[in-house]
Amino acid sequence: MKSVCIIGAGPAGLVAAKTFLQSGQFAVSVYEKKDRLGGIWAIDESSTNGYLSPQTPTNLSRFTVAFSDLDWRSVDLRSKHDGRAAKLPMFPKAWHVNRYLQMYQQRFVPENVLQFDTEVIKAERAKQSADASRTTWQITSRRGSITEIKSYDYLVVSSGFFSRPRPLARSVHRATPGPGVQIIHSSEFKTLTDIFPNAPQKHGKNILLIGGANSGGEAAATVAAQLSNARWSPASSERYEGCKVVHVVPRPLYALPPFVEYEKGSYVPIDFKLYDYSRRPPGLIQSNAGQQPLEVRNMVHNFLQGVVGGDQKDLGSDALQAPSGDDKASAYVALSESYSEYVRSGLIEVVSGRVERIDCDDTGTIARMRHGNDLSTLEDVGAVVYATGYTPSAALDFLADDVKDVLSYDTSSMRIPLILEQWQTSSREVPDIGFLGFYEGPYWGIMEMQSRVICQRWLGREAASQRPFEERDRLLKLRAAMQAKGEDVPQFWFGDYLGYMEDMADYLALQRNDQSFKEREGCPTPARFAVEGDKDANINTVQDLHSLWHDCIENGRFVPRAAFRALQGSWRISRRISSQDPKFSGASEGQAHFHPRLPTADDFDFEYLYIETGTFTSSAGLQMQASRRYVYRYCEVKDQLSVWFVKPNADLEVDYLFHDLHFSPPAENREQWACVAKADHLCVQDMYTTRYTLPLKGIWLPRFEVEHVVKGPAKSYVATTEFKRMPQSH
């Protein structure tokens, strides 16, 4: 029996261990330098020192962040604090992911295979025979003060591509801020006290956010959400008045929320849309990677603009407006629930360019930026958060120099440090080492398939024919283009998740498990690519996926979530009141604001404080100032949007329910050219019947209407309010 050393007990290491053990042909040892499994997901409900906050949701749904043989619904998510069962969201939180990995290990990877608190400090190839025909790996590990050397036939590197935050010095030439100004990596940001530890710094300051890719958008939205919550939560003791996020980006980016429009009137999790089988041309599915030709770049921009509802001009930020014409650079995205709405409201200001220096003078801390030949400055910088990504170098430090040389290791390349093939798993020059998830944006399904490819190769299967995009010269050219910041370099150069899953399934002779799906329907999930022995375990997952897919498309699942998200921000309102008693008729003009804050009750996932102010003019010409407040809430388990009254003497606090919104199914919505919801509320003897008409354009809501019909012994009137987006002032 051959021996395999696996470095890292994150998702990649665990699925590798399971794969090799399942074959029955390998003795497996997993080395993990931490005291627990999980990699970047090695966190629990209360962790404060990880790369992620425990509450950080996954970027993609639970059907993508999963392995083929463990259904998320079987994972124990009970809180260790109070024993309450946590709700399983469509996008699990970071601590949920750790629970998933714990259960995966308990089912498939015996504890005696795992060596925690054990760091591999050197991995060298050694000749084991006189004719040098056989080599082994000499693995030097350290546990506390004890160093040990063991030999293995094979080595799997699953130590994580995102192994260490990338230093700010890689992006900014000089950073010498004023006294007390914090500069932290986005992975260190958990709360506003991380960047504002002292009271005098908390007002009227700019929070400089550096980083123009996915983590930059996520971080900017996270900081903005905490600023909004501090301002509008009844539990907040510090309001951070006048603070805002200034996000410096080298190029426009599209902000994609977790749920997007699939077809008019229906909404699905983002990965259902991005990796939809029906979007692929007829015939054999062809995978692709690498630099993007012009026609592909334009196609991607057009697709993304269809998702967000236009060229983003409506956000009021020139820095985010998609370029016009046909000569576009590769598109970049940020996966964020609310980034675009914080930009629209001005809590995030987006500036084009790159930060070159951060200095201090008599007035405070100043950032100096360049965009092309134009120079600009940002004053009153109170804190700096840099979301410049991660470097994979720490995940390769243990490899011997001669191995790195053969693998064309380049310390200056953060994106393609090694030249690999076979779906980025190996090199023919060093056939006894395999890599899992060693590329930007690794998917769990890809890591599982990669582990199967490596296992089969080491069991004697012939290598797959080389993909053109993995030819050595092409990869070296791509690496050089990345260093030169070429416009044809995509955000994720190895990003064709669906294509690679199909590729590797073909190589492994795995038939896709469609069950109730049609031939080109649905999206990939690891459970659709099961090996013998796992098929029974994943049937339920595929059935769950199919059920949800059709619930979204036919019944309007998650339309309330999409509608709730689109309400955020500021509106100009016009209201007409037509009463049976003419003296109560009139009109009002004013403003309304939906302010995000953390939910004030455990049963809800999202919450807005709604504040409306305006002037009412009666039919007789009398005028008066009017205001009102509500709280809008969304619960994912019920897929329910609801409106609540606030307490008269505590106008940040929730009082009691006004009404639940009940949305029409997509087919009816398409007839109305809008998402339509109805609600009712009996107030003593007066019945309020309400109709919401929300003509969403993708994820964007430019206007909407609310009509209240009120009937009772002493009341009979109709109030129709039109909401229009307020013009941008930033």
XYZ file of C-alpha atoms in Angstrom:
730
model
C 0.000 0.000 0.000
C 1.365 3.405 -1.013
C 1.576 6.244 1.491
C 0.282 9.779 0.992
C 1.154 12.875 2.999
C -1.546 15.571 2.869
C -0.602 19.029 4.100
C -3.530 21.029 5.443
C -6.830 20.011 7.057
C -9.053 22.586 5.429
C -11.746 21.627 2.902
C -9.166 20.509 0.315
C -7.170 18.384 2.749
C -10.244 16.693 4.172
C -11.738 15.808 0.797
C -8.342 14.519 -0.339
C -8.070 12.313 2.740
C -11.559 10.945 2.184
C -10.882 10.289 -1.507
C -7.618 8.414 -0.969
C -8.978 6.440 1.984
C -12.093 5.491 0.031
C -9.950 3.955 -2.711
C -8.520 1.475 -0.201
C -5.121 1.714 -1.889
C -3.357 4.356 0.209
C -2.205 4.918 3.768
C -3.014 8.552 4.543
C -1.539 11.089 6.975
C -2.830 14.661 7.247
C -0.649 17.370 8.793
C -2.320 20.512 10.141
C -0.370 23.278 11.862
C -3.438 24.599 13.713
C -5.080 22.836 16.622
C -8.288 22.251 14.673
C -9.526 21.517 11.185
C -11.092 23.951 8.738
C -8.365 26.146 7.266
C -9.808 29.654 6.922
C -13.070 28.147 8.218
C -11.461 27.051 11.514
C -13.784 29.210 13.587
C -16.741 28.752 15.893
C -19.633 31.012 16.913
C -17.440 33.150 19.156
C -14.131 33.300 17.271
C -12.543 36.741 17.051
C -9.112 35.985 15.634
C -9.800 34.254 12.320
C -9.581 35.592 8.782
C -13.379 35.610 8.751
C -16.042 36.752 11.162
C -18.173 33.814 12.360
C -21.197 35.553 10.823
C -19.634 36.045 7.378
C -21.830 34.305 4.782
C -20.392 32.209 1.998
C -20.193 33.887 -1.409
C -22.069 31.047 -3.080
C -24.964 28.887 -1.970
C -24.881 25.699 0.080
C -25.245 23.730 -3.148
C -21.818 24.968 -4.270
C -20.069 25.191 -0.890
C -20.401 21.472 -0.221
C -19.042 18.051 -1.097
C -20.906 15.353 -2.979
C -21.544 13.041 -0.066
C -22.718 15.248 2.809
C -26.073 17.015 2.709
C -26.080 20.347 4.525
C -29.458 19.496 6.055
C -27.857 16.712 8.091
C -25.368 19.048 9.812
C -25.907 19.870 13.482
C -26.074 23.677 13.735
C -27.215 23.920 17.338
C -25.603 26.740 19.254
C -23.091 25.713 21.898
C -24.178 28.727 23.931
C -27.894 28.053 24.382
C -28.538 24.824 22.475
C -30.890 26.502 20.011
C -30.906 25.086 16.501
C -29.591 27.635 14.027
C -31.509 28.192 10.816
C -29.763 26.776 7.752
C -29.506 29.701 5.342
C -29.038 29.393 1.608
C -25.648 31.039 2.123
C -24.214 29.446 5.284
C -22.273 31.508 7.780
C -18.594 30.858 8.401
C -19.185 28.986 11.657
C -21.779 26.833 9.900
C -19.112 25.853 7.371
C -16.824 24.751 10.176
C -19.609 22.552 11.569
C -20.048 21.047 8.106
C -16.338 20.226 7.926
C -16.383 18.746 11.423
C -19.194 16.393 10.458
C -17.445 15.542 7.196
C -14.338 14.549 9.129
C -16.346 12.521 11.636
C -17.972 10.534 8.836
C -15.076 10.012 6.465
C -11.676 10.769 8.010
C -10.621 8.818 11.139
C -9.002 10.922 13.842
C -5.841 8.815 13.801
C -5.193 10.087 10.270
C -5.043 13.711 11.485
C -2.007 15.263 13.136
C -2.936 18.655 14.586
C -0.505 21.258 15.925
C 2.013 19.786 13.498
C 3.631 22.070 10.944
C 5.445 20.765 7.886
C 8.630 22.807 7.632
C 10.340 20.978 4.773
C 9.332 18.657 1.936
C 12.149 17.168 -0.154
C 12.309 14.486 -2.816
C 14.802 11.734 -2.118
C 16.074 8.945 -4.371
C 15.355 5.509 -2.920
C 17.075 3.120 -5.309
C 20.434 2.676 -6.954
C 19.099 3.483 -10.401
C 17.181 6.497 -9.081
C 13.986 5.139 -10.631
C 11.974 5.638 -7.463
C 11.699 8.697 -5.267
C 9.970 9.377 -1.991
C 9.085 12.510 -0.114
C 11.039 13.282 3.040
C 8.651 15.286 5.207
C 10.094 17.222 8.124
C 7.480 18.329 10.633
C 7.533 20.174 13.924
C 5.186 19.770 16.860
C 6.148 22.049 19.701
C 9.855 21.450 20.294
C 9.855 18.036 18.605
C 11.033 17.664 15.010
C 10.323 14.491 13.056
C 11.178 13.188 9.573
C 9.005 10.651 7.747
C 8.984 9.262 4.216
C 5.948 9.107 1.922
C 5.395 7.924 -1.618
C 3.199 10.866 -2.552
C 2.588 14.432 -1.399
C -0.654 16.419 -1.654
C -0.411 20.168 -1.074
C -3.743 21.431 0.235
C -2.385 24.141 2.499
C -4.578 26.873 1.049
C -4.075 29.343 -1.772
C -5.249 32.164 0.498
C -2.686 31.389 3.154
C -1.547 34.845 4.286
C -2.833 38.427 3.827
C -0.983 40.252 1.089
C 1.087 43.133 2.540
C -0.027 46.703 1.890
C 3.464 47.460 0.598
C 2.606 45.394 -2.464
C 0.070 48.059 -3.417
C 1.047 51.333 -1.713
C 4.545 52.769 -2.036
C 4.552 54.431 1.375
C 2.185 54.454 4.325
C 3.022 56.812 7.199
C -0.314 57.835 8.728
C -0.851 60.265 11.558
C -0.960 59.260 15.230
C -3.727 56.837 16.092
C -4.774 56.130 12.508
C -5.198 52.379 12.177
C -4.093 50.525 9.047
C -5.409 46.954 8.953
C -6.015 44.181 6.432
C -9.664 43.446 5.724
C -9.285 40.046 7.411
C -8.542 41.880 10.683
C -11.682 44.006 10.536
C -14.504 42.643 12.660
C -16.037 45.756 14.282
C -15.631 49.525 14.070
C -13.570 49.487 17.257
C -10.843 47.727 15.259
C -10.304 50.925 13.265
C -11.522 53.510 15.784
C -10.215 52.414 19.192
C -10.274 55.975 20.581
C -13.277 58.279 20.961
C -11.835 61.491 19.402
C -11.349 59.743 16.055
C -14.919 58.638 15.578
C -16.597 61.616 13.923
C -16.513 63.059 10.438
C -13.704 60.838 9.217
C -13.103 59.073 5.937
C -12.433 55.362 6.155
C -10.096 54.638 3.252
C -10.748 51.253 1.657
C -8.068 49.990 -0.725
C -8.749 47.063 -3.055
C -10.762 46.818 -6.239
C -11.746 43.163 -6.409
C -14.223 40.950 -4.571
C -12.731 41.311 -1.092
C -12.601 45.100 -1.541
C -16.296 45.309 -2.304
C -17.143 42.938 0.538
C -15.037 44.879 3.029
C -16.432 48.261 1.971
C -19.998 46.997 2.374
C -19.185 45.421 5.748
C -17.771 48.676 7.125
C -20.706 50.657 5.709
C -23.194 48.227 7.256
C -21.639 48.725 10.667
C -21.724 52.514 10.253
C -25.410 52.321 9.336
C -26.166 50.037 12.261
C -24.305 52.314 14.671
C -26.405 55.239 13.494
C -29.819 53.559 13.568
C -29.720 50.694 16.070
C -31.430 51.197 19.443
C -28.565 49.245 21.018
C -25.810 51.513 19.690
C -23.947 53.791 22.084
C -21.708 55.418 19.459
C -23.170 56.907 16.278
C -19.991 57.621 14.237
C -21.586 60.788 12.879
C -20.286 61.960 9.525
C -18.104 58.923 8.846
C -18.144 57.300 5.437
C -16.183 54.772 3.404
C -14.050 56.008 0.503
C -13.363 53.023 -1.726
C -10.512 53.450 -4.217
C -10.791 51.113 -7.204
C -8.535 50.795 -10.265
C -11.460 49.811 -12.483
C -15.274 49.647 -12.352
C -16.730 46.596 -10.670
C -20.176 45.084 -10.675
C -21.726 44.358 -7.287
C -23.760 41.149 -7.413
C -26.072 40.281 -4.508
C -26.748 36.714 -3.338
C -30.072 36.516 -5.204
C -30.499 37.690 -8.789
C -33.183 37.616 -11.445
C -33.314 34.378 -13.426
C -36.148 35.326 -15.714
C -38.582 38.187 -15.343
C -40.278 37.985 -11.965
C -38.234 35.097 -10.526
C -35.041 35.160 -8.459
C -32.447 32.501 -7.698
C -29.192 32.174 -5.722
C -26.359 33.797 -7.670
C -24.602 30.526 -8.528
C -27.813 29.168 -10.075
C -27.591 32.031 -12.571
C -23.838 32.126 -13.130
C -23.506 28.389 -13.763
C -26.789 27.666 -15.511
C -26.456 24.724 -17.903
C -28.934 26.294 -20.318
C -26.511 29.158 -20.976
C -23.986 26.819 -22.574
C -24.117 26.312 -26.351
C -25.461 22.986 -27.689
C -23.070 20.096 -28.023
C -20.116 19.038 -25.910
C -19.453 21.490 -23.085
C -16.074 23.124 -23.666
C -14.120 24.537 -20.729
C -12.017 27.657 -20.989
C -9.528 29.679 -18.984
C -6.861 32.329 -19.336
C -6.809 35.647 -21.159
C -10.112 36.797 -22.596
C -10.480 37.891 -26.215
C -12.468 41.054 -26.868
C -15.680 39.272 -27.835
C -15.654 37.308 -24.577
C -15.015 40.433 -22.508
C -17.936 42.218 -24.149
C -20.168 39.188 -23.668
C -19.341 39.067 -19.945
C -20.035 42.794 -19.520
C -23.383 42.437 -21.295
C -24.343 39.498 -19.098
C -23.421 41.317 -15.886
C -25.253 44.466 -16.938
C -28.311 42.321 -17.501
C -27.974 41.013 -13.951
C -27.558 44.419 -12.260
C -30.141 46.157 -14.451
C -27.957 48.459 -16.557
C -24.567 50.126 -16.794
C -24.670 51.245 -13.107
C -25.005 54.903 -14.057
C -27.960 54.938 -11.676
C -25.564 54.490 -8.734
C -24.297 58.047 -9.206
C -20.633 57.040 -9.234
C -18.545 57.576 -12.354
C -15.994 55.142 -10.930
C -18.509 52.282 -11.167
C -20.135 53.124 -14.472
C -19.441 50.389 -16.962
C -17.304 51.485 -19.899
C -19.092 52.290 -23.137
C -18.079 51.058 -26.562
C -16.798 47.643 -27.513
C -13.194 47.879 -26.325
C -13.720 46.896 -22.695
C -11.265 45.481 -20.184
C -12.156 42.259 -18.379
C -15.052 42.661 -15.970
C -14.592 42.527 -12.194
C -17.292 41.705 -9.661
C -17.850 41.948 -5.928
C -20.323 39.558 -4.338
C -22.170 41.703 -1.830
C -25.750 42.060 -0.639
C -25.719 45.827 -0.341
C -22.526 47.396 -1.738
C -24.316 49.116 -4.625
C -27.041 50.537 -2.371
C -24.497 51.985 0.054
C -22.835 53.617 -2.953
C -26.175 54.971 -4.113
C -26.885 56.463 -0.684
C -23.405 57.982 -0.340
C -22.237 55.973 2.647
C -19.662 54.491 0.266
C -17.946 56.936 -2.086
C -16.076 55.249 -4.917
C -12.967 56.882 -6.403
C -11.159 55.721 -9.548
C -7.430 55.086 -9.314
C -4.811 53.605 -7.053
C -3.492 54.826 -3.714
C 0.201 55.664 -4.039
C 0.988 57.136 -0.622
C -0.516 57.730 2.782
C 1.064 60.711 4.553
C 0.598 62.888 7.593
C 0.736 66.695 7.789
C -0.548 69.381 10.160
C -4.139 68.761 9.100
C -4.070 65.015 9.641
C -3.699 61.938 7.469
C -3.903 62.312 3.688
C -4.083 59.686 0.951
C -2.563 60.516 -2.421
C -4.064 58.771 -5.425
C -3.378 58.461 -9.130
C -5.776 57.683 -11.959
C -3.916 57.644 -15.240
C -2.129 60.997 -15.329
C -4.478 62.613 -12.814
C -3.463 63.073 -9.182
C -5.877 63.616 -6.285
C -5.867 63.646 -2.497
C -8.216 62.483 0.221
C -8.074 64.366 3.513
C -9.449 63.553 6.960
C -8.499 59.896 6.714
C -9.430 58.354 10.042
C -8.579 54.728 9.252
C -7.321 52.537 6.427
C -8.590 49.072 5.540
C -6.739 47.352 2.732
C -8.447 44.470 0.950
C -5.543 43.558 -1.284
C -6.135 39.834 -1.136
C -3.847 37.053 -0.006
C -0.524 35.585 -1.000
C -0.054 31.844 -1.541
C 3.665 31.990 -0.738
C 3.251 30.799 2.851
C 1.554 27.660 1.549
C 4.712 26.780 -0.393
C 7.488 27.761 2.015
C 8.151 24.151 2.976
C 8.831 22.953 -0.582
C 12.481 22.351 -1.416
C 14.013 24.872 -3.807
C 14.749 22.292 -6.493
C 11.080 21.287 -6.528
C 9.999 24.908 -6.769
C 12.388 25.441 -9.659
C 10.978 22.511 -11.597
C 7.464 23.873 -10.994
C 8.555 27.319 -12.310
C 7.840 28.960 -8.974
C 7.721 32.765 -9.161
C 7.686 34.565 -5.821
C 6.503 37.783 -7.467
C 3.402 36.179 -8.953
C 0.573 36.196 -6.442
C -1.910 34.734 -8.918
C -0.014 31.967 -10.735
C 2.945 31.091 -8.517
C 3.357 27.629 -10.109
C 2.930 26.304 -13.639
C 0.594 23.312 -13.370
C -1.612 21.198 -15.615
C -4.318 18.526 -15.366
C -6.819 21.086 -14.073
C -4.131 22.756 -11.969
C -3.337 19.620 -9.987
C 0.099 18.504 -11.116
C 3.194 18.726 -13.279
C 4.568 15.968 -15.464
C 8.029 16.991 -14.240
C 7.148 16.025 -10.650
C 4.420 13.387 -10.995
C 4.328 12.387 -7.324
C 3.105 15.744 -5.987
C -0.467 16.981 -6.324
C -2.109 20.335 -5.614
C -5.694 20.933 -4.533
C -7.516 24.254 -4.760
C -4.292 25.993 -5.655
C -5.760 28.795 -7.726
C -7.777 31.959 -7.122
C -11.333 31.305 -6.028
C -11.255 27.532 -5.507
C -14.633 25.789 -5.541
C -15.359 22.865 -3.259
C -16.642 20.749 -6.125
C -13.471 21.442 -8.099
C -11.305 20.436 -5.128
C -13.244 17.193 -4.768
C -12.879 16.412 -8.474
C -9.194 17.382 -8.383
C -8.620 14.931 -5.536
C -10.256 12.183 -7.609
C -8.099 13.060 -10.627
C -4.905 12.885 -8.552
C -5.964 9.633 -6.907
C -6.732 8.004 -10.247
C -3.467 9.209 -11.748
C -1.521 7.646 -8.877
C -3.502 4.439 -9.324
C -2.220 4.258 -12.887
C -4.767 6.010 -15.077
C -3.322 7.817 -18.089
C -3.156 11.585 -17.925
C -5.912 13.547 -19.620
C -5.058 15.214 -22.897
C -3.651 18.646 -22.231
C -6.070 21.549 -22.353
C -4.804 24.382 -24.565
C -5.219 26.872 -21.721
C -2.789 24.829 -19.586
C 0.016 24.785 -22.113
C 3.170 26.012 -20.448
C 3.778 28.905 -22.842
C 0.215 30.132 -22.448
C 0.426 30.089 -18.671
C 3.737 31.944 -18.704
C 2.227 34.518 -21.052
C -0.783 34.863 -18.753
C 1.489 35.285 -15.742
C 3.356 38.094 -17.529
C 0.073 39.756 -18.516
C -1.019 39.681 -14.875
C 2.185 41.390 -13.802
C 1.601 44.035 -16.483
C -2.057 44.427 -15.389
C -3.273 43.537 -18.868
C -6.856 44.437 -19.725
C -7.531 40.961 -21.089
C -6.724 39.242 -17.779
C -9.949 38.137 -16.061
C -10.608 38.487 -12.358
C -10.590 34.695 -12.016
C -8.409 33.223 -14.729
C -9.414 29.627 -13.855
C -13.068 30.384 -13.302
C -15.130 28.072 -15.521
C -16.583 26.036 -12.666
C -19.205 24.285 -14.772
C -16.769 23.523 -17.579
C -14.094 22.019 -15.327
C -16.641 19.894 -13.464
C -17.816 18.462 -16.787
C -14.214 18.037 -17.998
C -13.100 16.087 -14.968
C -16.300 14.042 -14.863
C -15.596 12.972 -18.435
C -12.012 12.019 -17.553
C -13.202 10.062 -14.506
C -16.057 8.420 -16.457
C -18.648 9.875 -14.078
C -22.153 10.347 -15.418
C -23.859 13.528 -14.279
C -26.773 12.814 -11.944
C -29.649 14.811 -13.448
C -32.511 12.977 -11.701
C -35.538 15.203 -12.399
C -33.559 17.881 -14.216
C -33.747 18.086 -17.982
C -30.565 17.601 -20.038
C -29.450 21.243 -19.890
C -31.282 22.435 -16.795
C -30.117 23.589 -13.411
C -26.607 24.222 -12.195
C -23.732 21.965 -11.180
C -23.402 20.813 -7.611
C -20.901 18.238 -6.330
C -23.770 15.868 -5.578
C -24.491 15.613 -9.313
C -21.063 13.971 -9.777
C -20.987 11.043 -7.371
C -18.624 8.078 -7.374
C -19.624 4.506 -6.569
C -20.400 4.206 -2.890
C -21.638 7.782 -2.531
C -24.649 7.768 -4.853
C -27.212 6.955 -2.183
C -25.840 9.726 0.003
C -26.368 12.490 -2.545
C -29.727 11.643 -4.114
C -31.487 13.808 -1.531
C -29.203 16.757 -2.262
C -29.977 16.684 -5.987
C -33.686 16.349 -5.226
C -33.406 19.319 -2.873
C -31.654 21.347 -5.572
C -34.305 20.472 -8.152
C -37.129 21.320 -5.761
C -35.607 24.676 -4.885
C -34.849 25.458 -8.537
C -38.490 25.055 -9.506
C -39.757 26.729 -6.340
C -37.797 29.818 -7.380
C -38.820 29.819 -11.030
C -42.457 28.764 -10.693
C -43.494 29.929 -7.212
C -41.358 33.019 -6.673
C -39.177 31.793 -3.839
C -36.773 34.582 -2.796
C -38.699 37.338 -4.588
C -39.346 38.858 -1.124
C -35.584 38.779 -0.468
C -34.824 40.520 -3.773
C -37.543 43.095 -3.152
C -36.360 43.763 0.387
C -32.795 44.306 -0.784
C -33.909 46.719 -3.510
C -35.731 49.011 -1.051
C -32.542 50.160 0.685
C -31.628 53.824 0.425
C -33.310 57.180 -0.149
C -36.501 57.986 -2.043
C -38.550 60.994 -3.086
C -42.215 60.362 -2.325
C -45.479 61.762 -3.647
C -48.710 60.716 -1.932
C -52.304 61.296 -3.016
C -55.111 60.805 -0.502
C -58.650 60.526 -1.812
C -61.190 60.416 1.010
C -64.930 59.939 1.021
C -64.925 63.050 3.193
C -63.282 65.714 0.962
C -61.784 67.628 3.853
C -59.423 64.715 4.517
C -58.252 64.519 0.915
C -54.956 66.044 -0.152
C -51.401 65.353 -1.201
C -47.992 65.223 0.370
C -44.419 65.512 -0.874
C -41.372 64.381 1.017
C -38.559 61.925 1.446
C -38.263 58.377 2.708
C -35.179 56.461 3.803
C -34.668 52.740 4.379
C -31.717 52.519 6.789
C -30.088 49.069 7.211
C -29.329 47.840 10.704
C -28.783 44.534 12.451
C -32.025 42.672 13.218
C -33.435 43.552 16.618
C -35.058 40.123 16.997
C -33.550 36.671 16.457
C -36.306 35.511 14.119
C -35.201 37.887 11.365
C -32.191 38.022 9.074
C -32.351 41.607 7.777
C -33.918 44.832 8.939
C -34.457 48.459 7.870
C -35.564 51.440 9.893
C -37.917 53.374 7.606
C -38.093 57.138 8.191
C -40.451 59.366 6.221
C -40.771 63.144 6.410
C -42.769 65.557 4.275
C -45.398 68.255 3.914
C -49.098 67.444 3.652
C -51.353 69.876 1.787
C -55.090 69.371 2.267
C -57.663 69.894 -0.467
C -58.495 73.183 1.263
C -54.874 74.359 0.988
C -53.866 73.881 4.615
C -50.310 72.593 5.158
C -48.680 70.643 7.956
C -45.426 68.772 8.515
C -45.794 65.026 8.778
C -43.482 62.136 9.607
C -43.753 58.440 10.233
C -41.517 55.470 10.979
C -41.761 51.749 10.396
C -39.401 48.797 10.584
C -39.139 46.499 7.559
C -37.928 42.963 8.231
C -37.038 39.865 6.248
C -36.993 36.253 7.494
C -35.281 33.727 5.192
C -36.788 30.572 6.706
C -40.292 31.866 5.934
C -39.120 33.892 2.918
C -41.233 36.647 4.444
C -41.036 40.437 4.168
C -42.973 42.225 6.901
C -43.634 45.773 8.135
C -43.792 46.725 11.809
C -44.832 49.768 13.809
C -42.297 51.541 16.035
C -42.927 52.551 19.610
C -44.350 56.086 19.935
C -41.924 57.074 22.683
C -38.901 55.092 21.442
C -38.811 55.578 17.705
C -35.856 53.247 17.071
C -37.629 50.302 18.706
C -40.136 47.873 17.207
C -43.663 47.826 18.613
C -46.014 45.380 16.837
C -46.754 43.951 13.390
C -48.415 46.106 10.737
C -48.579 43.458 7.997
C -46.865 40.630 6.118
C -46.381 40.976 2.371
C -47.665 38.145 0.175
C -46.103 38.155 -3.292
C -47.793 36.952 -6.461
C -46.148 34.077 -8.379
C -43.768 34.977 -11.234
C -46.276 34.252 -14.018
C -48.699 36.816 -12.575
C -45.874 39.273 -11.965
C -44.843 39.071 -15.602
C -48.360 40.078 -16.630
C -48.080 43.126 -14.356
C -44.500 43.941 -15.483
C -43.681 44.173 -11.783
C -43.357 42.159 -8.596
C -46.673 42.589 -6.825
C -47.412 41.966 -3.150
C -50.576 42.317 -1.101
C -51.083 42.784 2.628
C -53.821 43.634 5.087
C -54.155 44.874 8.652
C -57.185 45.282 10.888
C -56.814 48.320 13.120
C -59.678 48.065 15.614
C -62.588 48.384 13.133
C -60.675 49.787 10.177
C -59.327 47.405 7.539
C -56.160 48.462 5.716
C -55.695 46.607 2.426
C -52.332 47.299 0.815
C -50.843 46.631 -2.608
C -47.127 46.977 -3.378
C -46.084 47.294 -7.026
C -42.324 46.945 -7.499
C -41.102 47.021 -11.150
C -37.636 45.594 -10.554
C -35.058 45.877 -13.337
C -32.747 42.995 -12.545
C -31.687 43.793 -8.993
C -32.419 47.531 -9.327
C -35.636 49.241 -8.271
C -35.898 52.748 -9.802
C -39.424 53.389 -8.511
C -42.332 51.635 -6.821
C -45.851 52.290 -5.597
C -47.768 51.508 -2.411
C -51.554 51.780 -2.291
C -53.523 51.631 0.968
C -57.295 51.163 0.771
C -58.829 51.918 4.173
C -62.425 51.103 5.054
C -64.172 51.339 8.400
C -67.051 52.927 10.280
C -65.315 56.303 10.440
C -62.760 56.023 7.613
C -62.953 55.494 3.889
C -60.026 56.624 1.785
C -57.343 55.525 -0.653
C -53.712 56.628 -0.175
C -51.404 56.053 -3.133
C -47.696 56.735 -2.650
C -45.165 56.819 -5.467
C -41.515 56.315 -4.566
C -38.760 57.496 -6.929
C -35.041 57.255 -6.373
C -33.582 60.529 -5.155
C -30.966 62.146 -7.437
C -27.424 61.458 -6.307
C -25.634 64.298 -4.541
C -22.182 62.703 -4.306
